[in-house]
Coordinates of N, CA and C in Angstrom, one line a residue:
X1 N -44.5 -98.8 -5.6 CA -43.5 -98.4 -4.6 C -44.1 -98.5 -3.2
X2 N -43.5 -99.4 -2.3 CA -43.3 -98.9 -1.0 C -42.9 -98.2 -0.4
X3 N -44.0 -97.3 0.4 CA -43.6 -96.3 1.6 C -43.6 -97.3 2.9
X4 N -42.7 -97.9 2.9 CA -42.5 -98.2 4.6 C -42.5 -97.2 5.6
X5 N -42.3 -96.4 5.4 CA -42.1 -94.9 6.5 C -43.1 -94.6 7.0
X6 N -44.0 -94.8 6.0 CA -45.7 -94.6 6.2 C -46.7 -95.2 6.8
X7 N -45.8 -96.6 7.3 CA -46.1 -97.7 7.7 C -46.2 -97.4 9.7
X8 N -47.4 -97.6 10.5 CA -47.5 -97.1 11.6 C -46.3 -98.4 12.5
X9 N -45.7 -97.6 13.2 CA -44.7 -98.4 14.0 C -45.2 -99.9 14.8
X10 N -46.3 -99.5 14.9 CA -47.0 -101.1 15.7 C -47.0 -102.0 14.4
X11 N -46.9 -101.6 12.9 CA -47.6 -102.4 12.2 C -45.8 -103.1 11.2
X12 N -44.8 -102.0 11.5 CA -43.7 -102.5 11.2 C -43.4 -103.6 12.4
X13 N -43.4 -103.4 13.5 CA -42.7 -104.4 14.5 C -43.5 -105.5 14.3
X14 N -44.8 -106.3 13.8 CA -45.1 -106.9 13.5 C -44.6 -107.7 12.6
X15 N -44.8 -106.8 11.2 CA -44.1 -107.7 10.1 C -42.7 -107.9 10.3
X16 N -41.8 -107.3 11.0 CA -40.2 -107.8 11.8 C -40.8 -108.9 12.6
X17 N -41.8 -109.4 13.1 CA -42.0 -110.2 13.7 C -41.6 -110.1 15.0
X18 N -41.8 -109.0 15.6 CA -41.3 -108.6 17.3 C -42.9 -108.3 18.0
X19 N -42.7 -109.1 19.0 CA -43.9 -109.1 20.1 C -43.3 -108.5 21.1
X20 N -44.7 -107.7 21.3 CA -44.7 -106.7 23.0 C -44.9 -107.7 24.0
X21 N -44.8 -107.7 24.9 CA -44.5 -108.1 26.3 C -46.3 -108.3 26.6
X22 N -46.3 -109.1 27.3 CA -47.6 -109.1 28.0 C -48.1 -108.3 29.0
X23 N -47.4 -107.4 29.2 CA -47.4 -106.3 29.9 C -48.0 -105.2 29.6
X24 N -46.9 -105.0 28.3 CA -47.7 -103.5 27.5 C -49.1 -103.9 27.1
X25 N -49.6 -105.3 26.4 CA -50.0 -105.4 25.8 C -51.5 -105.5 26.6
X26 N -51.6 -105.4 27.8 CA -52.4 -104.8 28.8 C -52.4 -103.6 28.9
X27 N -51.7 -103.3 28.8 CA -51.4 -101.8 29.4 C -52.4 -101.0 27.8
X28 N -52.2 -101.3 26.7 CA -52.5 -101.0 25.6 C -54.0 -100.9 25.3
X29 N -54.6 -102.5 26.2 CA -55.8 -103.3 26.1 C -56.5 -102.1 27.2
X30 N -56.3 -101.8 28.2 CA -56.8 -100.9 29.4 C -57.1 -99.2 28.6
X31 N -55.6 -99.4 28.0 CA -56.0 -97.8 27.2 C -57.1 -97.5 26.0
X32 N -57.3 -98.4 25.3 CA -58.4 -98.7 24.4 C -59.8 -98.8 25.1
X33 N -59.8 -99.5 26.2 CA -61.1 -99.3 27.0 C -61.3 -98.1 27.2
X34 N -60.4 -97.6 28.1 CA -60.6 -96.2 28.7 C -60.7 -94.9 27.8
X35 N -60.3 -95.2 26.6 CA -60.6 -94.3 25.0 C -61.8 -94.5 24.7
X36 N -62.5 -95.8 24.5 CA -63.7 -96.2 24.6 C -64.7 -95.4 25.2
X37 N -64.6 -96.0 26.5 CA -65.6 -95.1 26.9 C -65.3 -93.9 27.4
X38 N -64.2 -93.4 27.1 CA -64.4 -91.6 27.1 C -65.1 -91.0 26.1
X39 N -64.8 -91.5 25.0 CA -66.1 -91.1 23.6 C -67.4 -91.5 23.9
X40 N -67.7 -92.5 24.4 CA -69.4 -93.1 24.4 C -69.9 -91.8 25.2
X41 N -69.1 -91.7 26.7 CA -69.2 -90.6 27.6 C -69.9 -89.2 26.7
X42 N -68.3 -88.8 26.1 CA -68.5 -87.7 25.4 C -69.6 -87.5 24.7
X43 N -70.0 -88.2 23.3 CA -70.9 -88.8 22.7 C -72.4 -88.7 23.0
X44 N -72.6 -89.0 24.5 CA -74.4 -88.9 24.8 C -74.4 -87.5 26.0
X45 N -73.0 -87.0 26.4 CA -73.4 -85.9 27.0 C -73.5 -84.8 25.9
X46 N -73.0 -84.8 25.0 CA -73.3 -83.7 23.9 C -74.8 -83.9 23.3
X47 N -74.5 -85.1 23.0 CA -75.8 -85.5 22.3 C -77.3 -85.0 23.4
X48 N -77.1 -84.9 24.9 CA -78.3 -84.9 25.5 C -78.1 -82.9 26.0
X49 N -76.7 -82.5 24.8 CA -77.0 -80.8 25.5 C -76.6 -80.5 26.7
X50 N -75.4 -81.3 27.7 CA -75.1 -81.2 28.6 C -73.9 -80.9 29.0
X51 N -73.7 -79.8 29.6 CA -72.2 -79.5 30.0 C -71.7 -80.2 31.0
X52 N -70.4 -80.7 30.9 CA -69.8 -81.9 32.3 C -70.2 -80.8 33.4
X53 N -70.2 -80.0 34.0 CA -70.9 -79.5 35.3 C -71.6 -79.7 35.6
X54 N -73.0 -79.9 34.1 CA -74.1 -80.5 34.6 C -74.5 -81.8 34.6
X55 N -73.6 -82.6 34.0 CA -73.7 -84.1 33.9 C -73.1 -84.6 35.6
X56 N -72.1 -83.6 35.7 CA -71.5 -84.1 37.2 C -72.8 -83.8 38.0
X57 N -73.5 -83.1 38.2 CA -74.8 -82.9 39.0 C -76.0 -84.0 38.5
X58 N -76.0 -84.5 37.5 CA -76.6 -85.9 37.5 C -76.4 -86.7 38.0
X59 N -74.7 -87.2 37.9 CA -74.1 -88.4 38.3 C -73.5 -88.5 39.9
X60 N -73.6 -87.2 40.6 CA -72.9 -86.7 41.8 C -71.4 -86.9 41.9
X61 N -71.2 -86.6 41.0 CA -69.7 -86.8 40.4 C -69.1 -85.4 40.5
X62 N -67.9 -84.7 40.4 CA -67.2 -83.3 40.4 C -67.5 -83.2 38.9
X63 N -66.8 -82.3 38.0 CA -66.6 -81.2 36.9 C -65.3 -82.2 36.8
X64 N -64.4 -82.3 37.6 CA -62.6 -82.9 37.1 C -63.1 -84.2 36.9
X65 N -64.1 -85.0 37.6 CA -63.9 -86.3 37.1 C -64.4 -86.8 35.9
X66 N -65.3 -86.1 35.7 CA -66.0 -86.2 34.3 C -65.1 -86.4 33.2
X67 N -64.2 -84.7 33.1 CA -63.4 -84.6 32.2 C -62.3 -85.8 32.3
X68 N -61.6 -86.1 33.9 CA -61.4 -87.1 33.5 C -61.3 -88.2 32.6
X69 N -62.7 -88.6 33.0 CA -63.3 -89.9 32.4 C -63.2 -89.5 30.8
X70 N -63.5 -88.2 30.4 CA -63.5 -87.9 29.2 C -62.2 -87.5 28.5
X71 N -61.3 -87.5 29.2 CA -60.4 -87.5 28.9 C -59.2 -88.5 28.9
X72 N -60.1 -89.6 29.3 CA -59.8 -91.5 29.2 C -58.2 -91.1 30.4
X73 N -58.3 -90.7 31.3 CA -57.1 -90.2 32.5 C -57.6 -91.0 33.5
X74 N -58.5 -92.2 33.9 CA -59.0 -92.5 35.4 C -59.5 -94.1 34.4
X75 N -59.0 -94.7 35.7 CA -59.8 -96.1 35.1 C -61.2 -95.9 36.2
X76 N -62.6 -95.9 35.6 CA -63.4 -95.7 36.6 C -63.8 -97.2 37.7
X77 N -64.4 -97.4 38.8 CA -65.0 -98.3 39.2 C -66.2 -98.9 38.4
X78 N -66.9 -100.1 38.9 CA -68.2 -99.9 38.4 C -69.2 -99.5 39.1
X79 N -69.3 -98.9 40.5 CA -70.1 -98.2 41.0 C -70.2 -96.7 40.1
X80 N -68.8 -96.1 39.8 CA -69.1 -95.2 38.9 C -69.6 -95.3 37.8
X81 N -69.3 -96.2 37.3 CA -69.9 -96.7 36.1 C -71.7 -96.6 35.5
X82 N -71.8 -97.1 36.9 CA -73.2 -97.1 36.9 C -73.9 -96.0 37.3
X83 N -73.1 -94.6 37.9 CA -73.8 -93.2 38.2 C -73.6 -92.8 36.5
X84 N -72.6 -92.9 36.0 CA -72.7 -92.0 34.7 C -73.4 -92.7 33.8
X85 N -73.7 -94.2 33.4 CA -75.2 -95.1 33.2 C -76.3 -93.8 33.2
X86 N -76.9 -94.0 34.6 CA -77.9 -92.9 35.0 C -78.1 -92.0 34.8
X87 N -76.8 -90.9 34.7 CA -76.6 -89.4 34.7 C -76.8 -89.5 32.9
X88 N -76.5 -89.9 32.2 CA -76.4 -90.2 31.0 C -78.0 -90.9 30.1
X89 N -78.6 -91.2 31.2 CA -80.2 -91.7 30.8 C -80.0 -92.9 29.8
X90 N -79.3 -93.9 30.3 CA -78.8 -95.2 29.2 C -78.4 -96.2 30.4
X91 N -78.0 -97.3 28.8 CA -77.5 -98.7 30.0 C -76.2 -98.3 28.9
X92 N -75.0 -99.0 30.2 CA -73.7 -98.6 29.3 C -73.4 -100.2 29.4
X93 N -72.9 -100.5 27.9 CA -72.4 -101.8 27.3 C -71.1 -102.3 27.8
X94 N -70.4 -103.1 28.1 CA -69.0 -103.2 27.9 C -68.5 -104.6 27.4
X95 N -68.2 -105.0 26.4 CA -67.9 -106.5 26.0 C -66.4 -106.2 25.6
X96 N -65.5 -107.0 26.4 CA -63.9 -107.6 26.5 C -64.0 -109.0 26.6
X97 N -63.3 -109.4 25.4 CA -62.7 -110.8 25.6 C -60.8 -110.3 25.0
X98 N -60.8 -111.5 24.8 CA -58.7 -111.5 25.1 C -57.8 -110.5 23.8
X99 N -59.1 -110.4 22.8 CA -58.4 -109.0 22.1 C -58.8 -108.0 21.7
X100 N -60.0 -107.4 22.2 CA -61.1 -106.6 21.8 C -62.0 -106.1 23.1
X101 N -62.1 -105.4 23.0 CA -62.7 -104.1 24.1 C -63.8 -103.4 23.4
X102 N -65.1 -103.7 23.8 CA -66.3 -102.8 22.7 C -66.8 -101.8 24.4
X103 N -67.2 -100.3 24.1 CA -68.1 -99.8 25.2 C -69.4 -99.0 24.0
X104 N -70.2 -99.2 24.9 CA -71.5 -98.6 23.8 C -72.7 -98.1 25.2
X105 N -73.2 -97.2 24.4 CA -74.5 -96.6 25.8 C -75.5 -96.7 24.3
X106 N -77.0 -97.2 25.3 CA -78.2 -97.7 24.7 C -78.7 -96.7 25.3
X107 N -79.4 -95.6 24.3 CA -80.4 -94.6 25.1 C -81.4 -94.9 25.7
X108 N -82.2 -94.7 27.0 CA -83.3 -95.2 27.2 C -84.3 -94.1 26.7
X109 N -85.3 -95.2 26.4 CA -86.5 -94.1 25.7 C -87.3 -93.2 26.7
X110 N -88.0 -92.2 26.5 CA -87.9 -90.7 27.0 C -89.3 -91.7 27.5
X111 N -89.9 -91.0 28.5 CA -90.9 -91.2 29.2 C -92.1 -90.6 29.4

């Protein structure tokens, strides 16, 4: 038996054979990044023991932007990009091509 009900809405309008707009479909592509790297974010500030207050004092960034960022709400720059890189003690990844969005942080080894 089929549960179509159960079936997630992006994945019925497909098999109907209905395409989103190239619009959304950016708009979609941008939100997946910005999910992305709000987890990687989240991910090595926990992992390094750090409260966003004190990661913002790494990165010279506020307490709101962080959460921001962690709360995938701000598309960042890549000047920013590269303070929370640092504040974070890693190199941050980003590979996009036309359907896929990867973000990843490489910890750098302790010194």
């Amino acid at each position: 038996m089929e549960h179509s009900r159960w079936k997630r809405a992006s994945e019925r309008k497909l098999a109907e054979g209905y395409q989103e707009s190239a619009e959304v479909e950016q708009e979609r592509q941008e939100h997946r990044l910005s999910m992305a790297l709000a987890k990687v974010v989240y991910d090595r500030r926990t992992e390094l023991g750090l409260s966003q207050t004190e990661l913002a004092a790494r990165t010279g960034l506020t307490q709101a932007k962080i959460s921001r960022i962690e709360g995938s709400d701000t598309v960042p720059t890549l000047p920013l990009l590269a303070k929370l890189a640092k504040g974070l003690n890693a190199s941050l990844n980003i590979a996009i091509d036309e359907a896929n969005a990867q973000v990843t942080l490489t910890a750098h080894e302790a010194a």
